[in-house]
Short mmCIF file of N, CA, C and O in Angstrom, two decimals:
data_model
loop_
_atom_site.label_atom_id
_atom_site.label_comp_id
_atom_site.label_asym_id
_atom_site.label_seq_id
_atom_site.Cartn_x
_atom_site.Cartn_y
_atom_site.Cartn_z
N UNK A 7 0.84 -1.18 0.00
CA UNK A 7 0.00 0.00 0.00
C UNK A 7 0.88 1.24 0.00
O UNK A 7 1.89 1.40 0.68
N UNK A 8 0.39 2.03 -0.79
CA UNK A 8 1.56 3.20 -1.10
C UNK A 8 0.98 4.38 -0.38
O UNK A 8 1.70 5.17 0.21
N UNK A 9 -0.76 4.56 -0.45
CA UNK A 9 -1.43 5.69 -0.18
C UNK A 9 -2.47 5.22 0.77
O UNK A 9 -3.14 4.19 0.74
N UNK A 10 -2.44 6.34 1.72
CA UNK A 10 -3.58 6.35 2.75
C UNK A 10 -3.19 5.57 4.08
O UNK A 10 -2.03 5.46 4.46
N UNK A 11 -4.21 5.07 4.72
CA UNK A 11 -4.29 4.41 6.15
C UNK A 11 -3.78 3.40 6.29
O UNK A 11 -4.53 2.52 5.86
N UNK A 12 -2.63 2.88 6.79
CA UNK A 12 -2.05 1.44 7.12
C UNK A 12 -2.26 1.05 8.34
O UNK A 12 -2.68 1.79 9.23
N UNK A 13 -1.98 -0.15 8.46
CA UNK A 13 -2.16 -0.70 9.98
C UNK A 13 -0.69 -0.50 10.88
O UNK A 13 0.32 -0.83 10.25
N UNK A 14 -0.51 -0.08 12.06
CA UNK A 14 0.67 0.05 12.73
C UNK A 14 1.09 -1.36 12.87
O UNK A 14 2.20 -1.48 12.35
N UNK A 15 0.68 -2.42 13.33
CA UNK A 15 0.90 -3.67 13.69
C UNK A 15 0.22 -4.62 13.24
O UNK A 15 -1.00 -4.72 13.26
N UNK A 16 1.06 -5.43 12.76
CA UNK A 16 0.69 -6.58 11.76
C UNK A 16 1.43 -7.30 11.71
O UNK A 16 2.56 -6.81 11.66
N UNK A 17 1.38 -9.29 11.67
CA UNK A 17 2.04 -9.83 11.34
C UNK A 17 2.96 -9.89 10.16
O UNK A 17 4.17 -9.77 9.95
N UNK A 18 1.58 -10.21 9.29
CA UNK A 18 2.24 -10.59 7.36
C UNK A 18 1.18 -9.25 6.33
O UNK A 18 0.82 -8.09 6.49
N UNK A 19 1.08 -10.12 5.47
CA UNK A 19 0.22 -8.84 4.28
C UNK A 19 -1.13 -9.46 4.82
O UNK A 19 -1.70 -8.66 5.56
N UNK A 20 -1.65 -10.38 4.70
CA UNK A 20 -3.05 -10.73 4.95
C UNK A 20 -3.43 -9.94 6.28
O UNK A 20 -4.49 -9.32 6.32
N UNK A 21 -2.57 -9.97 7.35
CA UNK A 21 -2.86 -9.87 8.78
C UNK A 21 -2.92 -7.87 8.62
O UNK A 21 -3.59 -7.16 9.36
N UNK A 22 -2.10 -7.40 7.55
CA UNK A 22 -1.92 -5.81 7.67
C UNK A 22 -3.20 -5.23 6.42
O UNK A 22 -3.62 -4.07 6.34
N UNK A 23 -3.66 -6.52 5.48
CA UNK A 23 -4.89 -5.65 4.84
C UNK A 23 -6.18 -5.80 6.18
O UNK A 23 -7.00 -4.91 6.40
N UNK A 24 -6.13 -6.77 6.74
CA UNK A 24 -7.61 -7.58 7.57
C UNK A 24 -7.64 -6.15 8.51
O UNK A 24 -8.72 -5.55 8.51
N UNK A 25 -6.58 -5.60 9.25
CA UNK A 25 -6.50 -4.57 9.74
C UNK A 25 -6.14 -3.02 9.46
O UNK A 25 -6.33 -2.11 10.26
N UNK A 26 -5.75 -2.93 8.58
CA UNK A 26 -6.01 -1.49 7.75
C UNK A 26 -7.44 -1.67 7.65
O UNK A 26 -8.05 -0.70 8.10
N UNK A 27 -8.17 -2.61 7.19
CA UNK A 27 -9.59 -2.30 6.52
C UNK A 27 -10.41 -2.06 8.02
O UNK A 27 -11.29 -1.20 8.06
N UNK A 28 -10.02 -2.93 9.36
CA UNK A 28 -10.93 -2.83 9.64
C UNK A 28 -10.84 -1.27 10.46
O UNK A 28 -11.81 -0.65 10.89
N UNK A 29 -9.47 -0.87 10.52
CA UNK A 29 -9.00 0.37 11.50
C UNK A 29 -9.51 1.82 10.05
O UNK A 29 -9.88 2.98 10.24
N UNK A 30 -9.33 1.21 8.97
CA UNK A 30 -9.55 2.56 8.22
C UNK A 30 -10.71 2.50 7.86
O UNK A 30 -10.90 3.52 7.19
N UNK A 31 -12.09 1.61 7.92
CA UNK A 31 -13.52 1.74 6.81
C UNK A 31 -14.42 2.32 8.51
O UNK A 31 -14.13 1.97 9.66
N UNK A 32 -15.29 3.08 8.16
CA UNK A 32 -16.11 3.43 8.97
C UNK A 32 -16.91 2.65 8.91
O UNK A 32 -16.82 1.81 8.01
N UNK A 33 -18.50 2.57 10.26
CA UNK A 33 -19.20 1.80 9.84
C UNK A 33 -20.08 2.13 8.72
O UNK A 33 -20.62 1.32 7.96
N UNK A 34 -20.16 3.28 8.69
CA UNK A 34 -20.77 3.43 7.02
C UNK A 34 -20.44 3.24 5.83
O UNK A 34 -21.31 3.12 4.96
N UNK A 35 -19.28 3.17 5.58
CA UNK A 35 -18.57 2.83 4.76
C UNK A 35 -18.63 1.07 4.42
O UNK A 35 -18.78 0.55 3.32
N UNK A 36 -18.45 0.37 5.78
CA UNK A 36 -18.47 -0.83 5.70
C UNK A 36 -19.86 -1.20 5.43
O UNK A 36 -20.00 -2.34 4.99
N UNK A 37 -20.76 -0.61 5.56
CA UNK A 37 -22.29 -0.64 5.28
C UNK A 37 -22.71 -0.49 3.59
O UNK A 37 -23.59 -1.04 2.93
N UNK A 38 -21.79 0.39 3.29
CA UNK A 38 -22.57 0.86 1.59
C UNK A 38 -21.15 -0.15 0.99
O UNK A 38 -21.01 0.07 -0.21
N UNK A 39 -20.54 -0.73 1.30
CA UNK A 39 -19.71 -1.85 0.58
C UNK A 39 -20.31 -2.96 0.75
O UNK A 39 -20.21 -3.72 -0.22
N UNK A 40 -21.12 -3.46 1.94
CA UNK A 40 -21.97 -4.67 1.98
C UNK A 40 -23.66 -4.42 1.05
O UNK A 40 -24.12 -5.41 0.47
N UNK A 41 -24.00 -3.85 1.02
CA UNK A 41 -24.93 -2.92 0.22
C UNK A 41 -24.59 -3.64 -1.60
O UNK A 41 -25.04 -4.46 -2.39
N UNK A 42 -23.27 -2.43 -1.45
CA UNK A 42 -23.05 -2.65 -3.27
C UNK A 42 -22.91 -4.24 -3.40
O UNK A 42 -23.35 -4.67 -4.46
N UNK A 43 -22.29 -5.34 -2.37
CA UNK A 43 -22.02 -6.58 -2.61
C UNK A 43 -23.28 -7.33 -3.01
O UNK A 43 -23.41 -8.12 -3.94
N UNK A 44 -24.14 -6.95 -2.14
CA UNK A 44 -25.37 -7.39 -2.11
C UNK A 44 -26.35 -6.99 -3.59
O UNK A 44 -27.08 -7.79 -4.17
N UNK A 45 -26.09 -5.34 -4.00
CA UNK A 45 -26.93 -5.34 -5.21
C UNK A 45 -26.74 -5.98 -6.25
O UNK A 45 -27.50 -6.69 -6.92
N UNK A 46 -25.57 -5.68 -6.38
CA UNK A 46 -24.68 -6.70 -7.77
C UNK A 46 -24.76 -8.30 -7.55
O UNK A 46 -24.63 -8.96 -8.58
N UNK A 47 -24.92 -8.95 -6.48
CA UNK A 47 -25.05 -10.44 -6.48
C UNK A 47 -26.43 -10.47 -6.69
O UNK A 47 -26.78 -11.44 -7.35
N UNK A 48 -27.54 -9.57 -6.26
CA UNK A 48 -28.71 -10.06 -6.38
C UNK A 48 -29.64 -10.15 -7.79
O UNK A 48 -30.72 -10.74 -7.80
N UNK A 49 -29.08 -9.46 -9.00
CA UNK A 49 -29.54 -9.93 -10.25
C UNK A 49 -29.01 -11.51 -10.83
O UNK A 49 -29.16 -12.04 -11.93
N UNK A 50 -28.29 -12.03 -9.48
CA UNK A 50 -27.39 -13.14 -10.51
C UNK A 50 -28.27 -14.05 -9.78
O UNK A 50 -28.01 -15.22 -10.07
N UNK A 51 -29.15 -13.95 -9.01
CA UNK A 51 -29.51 -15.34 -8.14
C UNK A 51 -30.09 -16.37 -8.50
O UNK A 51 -29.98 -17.44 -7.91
N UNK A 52 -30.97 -16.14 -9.82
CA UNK A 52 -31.52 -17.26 -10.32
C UNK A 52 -30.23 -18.13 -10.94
O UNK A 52 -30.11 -19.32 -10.67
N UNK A 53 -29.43 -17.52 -11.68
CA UNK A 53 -27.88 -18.03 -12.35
C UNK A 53 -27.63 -18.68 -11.51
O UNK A 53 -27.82 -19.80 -11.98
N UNK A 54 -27.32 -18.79 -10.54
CA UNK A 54 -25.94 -19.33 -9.30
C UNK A 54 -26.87 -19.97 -8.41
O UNK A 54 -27.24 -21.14 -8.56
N UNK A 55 -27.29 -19.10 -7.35
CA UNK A 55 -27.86 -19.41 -6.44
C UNK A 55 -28.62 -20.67 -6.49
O UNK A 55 -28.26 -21.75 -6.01
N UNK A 56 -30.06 -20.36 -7.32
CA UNK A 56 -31.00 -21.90 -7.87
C UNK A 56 -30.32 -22.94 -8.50
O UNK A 56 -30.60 -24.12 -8.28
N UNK A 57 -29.45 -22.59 -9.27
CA UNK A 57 -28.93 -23.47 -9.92
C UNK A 57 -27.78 -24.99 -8.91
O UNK A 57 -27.62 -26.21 -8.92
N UNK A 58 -27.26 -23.64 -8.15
CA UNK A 58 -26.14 -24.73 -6.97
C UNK A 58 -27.21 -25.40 -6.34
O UNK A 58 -27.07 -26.62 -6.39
N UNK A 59 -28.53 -24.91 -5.63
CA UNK A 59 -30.01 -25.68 -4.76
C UNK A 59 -29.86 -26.47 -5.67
O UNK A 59 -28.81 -27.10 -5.56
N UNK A 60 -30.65 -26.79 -6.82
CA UNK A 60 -31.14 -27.98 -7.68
C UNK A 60 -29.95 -28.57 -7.36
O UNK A 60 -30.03 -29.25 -6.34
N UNK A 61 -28.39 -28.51 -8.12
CA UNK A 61 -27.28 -29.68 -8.17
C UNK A 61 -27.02 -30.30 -6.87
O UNK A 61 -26.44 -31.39 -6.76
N UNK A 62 -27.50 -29.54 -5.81
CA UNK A 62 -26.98 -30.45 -4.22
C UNK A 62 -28.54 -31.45 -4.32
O UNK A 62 -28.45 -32.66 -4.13
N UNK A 63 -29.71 -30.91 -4.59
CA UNK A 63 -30.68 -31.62 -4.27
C UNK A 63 -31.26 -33.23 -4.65
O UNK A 63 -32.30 -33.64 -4.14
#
């Protein structure tokens, strides 16, 4: 990471993104990113979603 908020303490890279994100996203922020995850997966649900139900069933 070159720009913005880093984590002071961190093991490795996984352990210094898991904590930059969670020390730099507000909860609003973390809110309208679960949001956008959610709008964009939800036109696909008949694709994926029904489709994985039927193959386990």
């Amino acid at each position: 990471m070159k720009f913005g908020h880093r984590a002071a303490q961190y093991g490795d890279l996984t352990d210094m993104y898991k904590k930059t994100r969670a020390e730099g996203f507000g909860d609003e922020v973390k809110r309208r990113i679960m949001i956008g995850a959610y709008v964009l997966s939800h036109g696909y649900y008949d694709a994926y979603y029904l489709q994985a139900q039927k193959s386990a069933a």
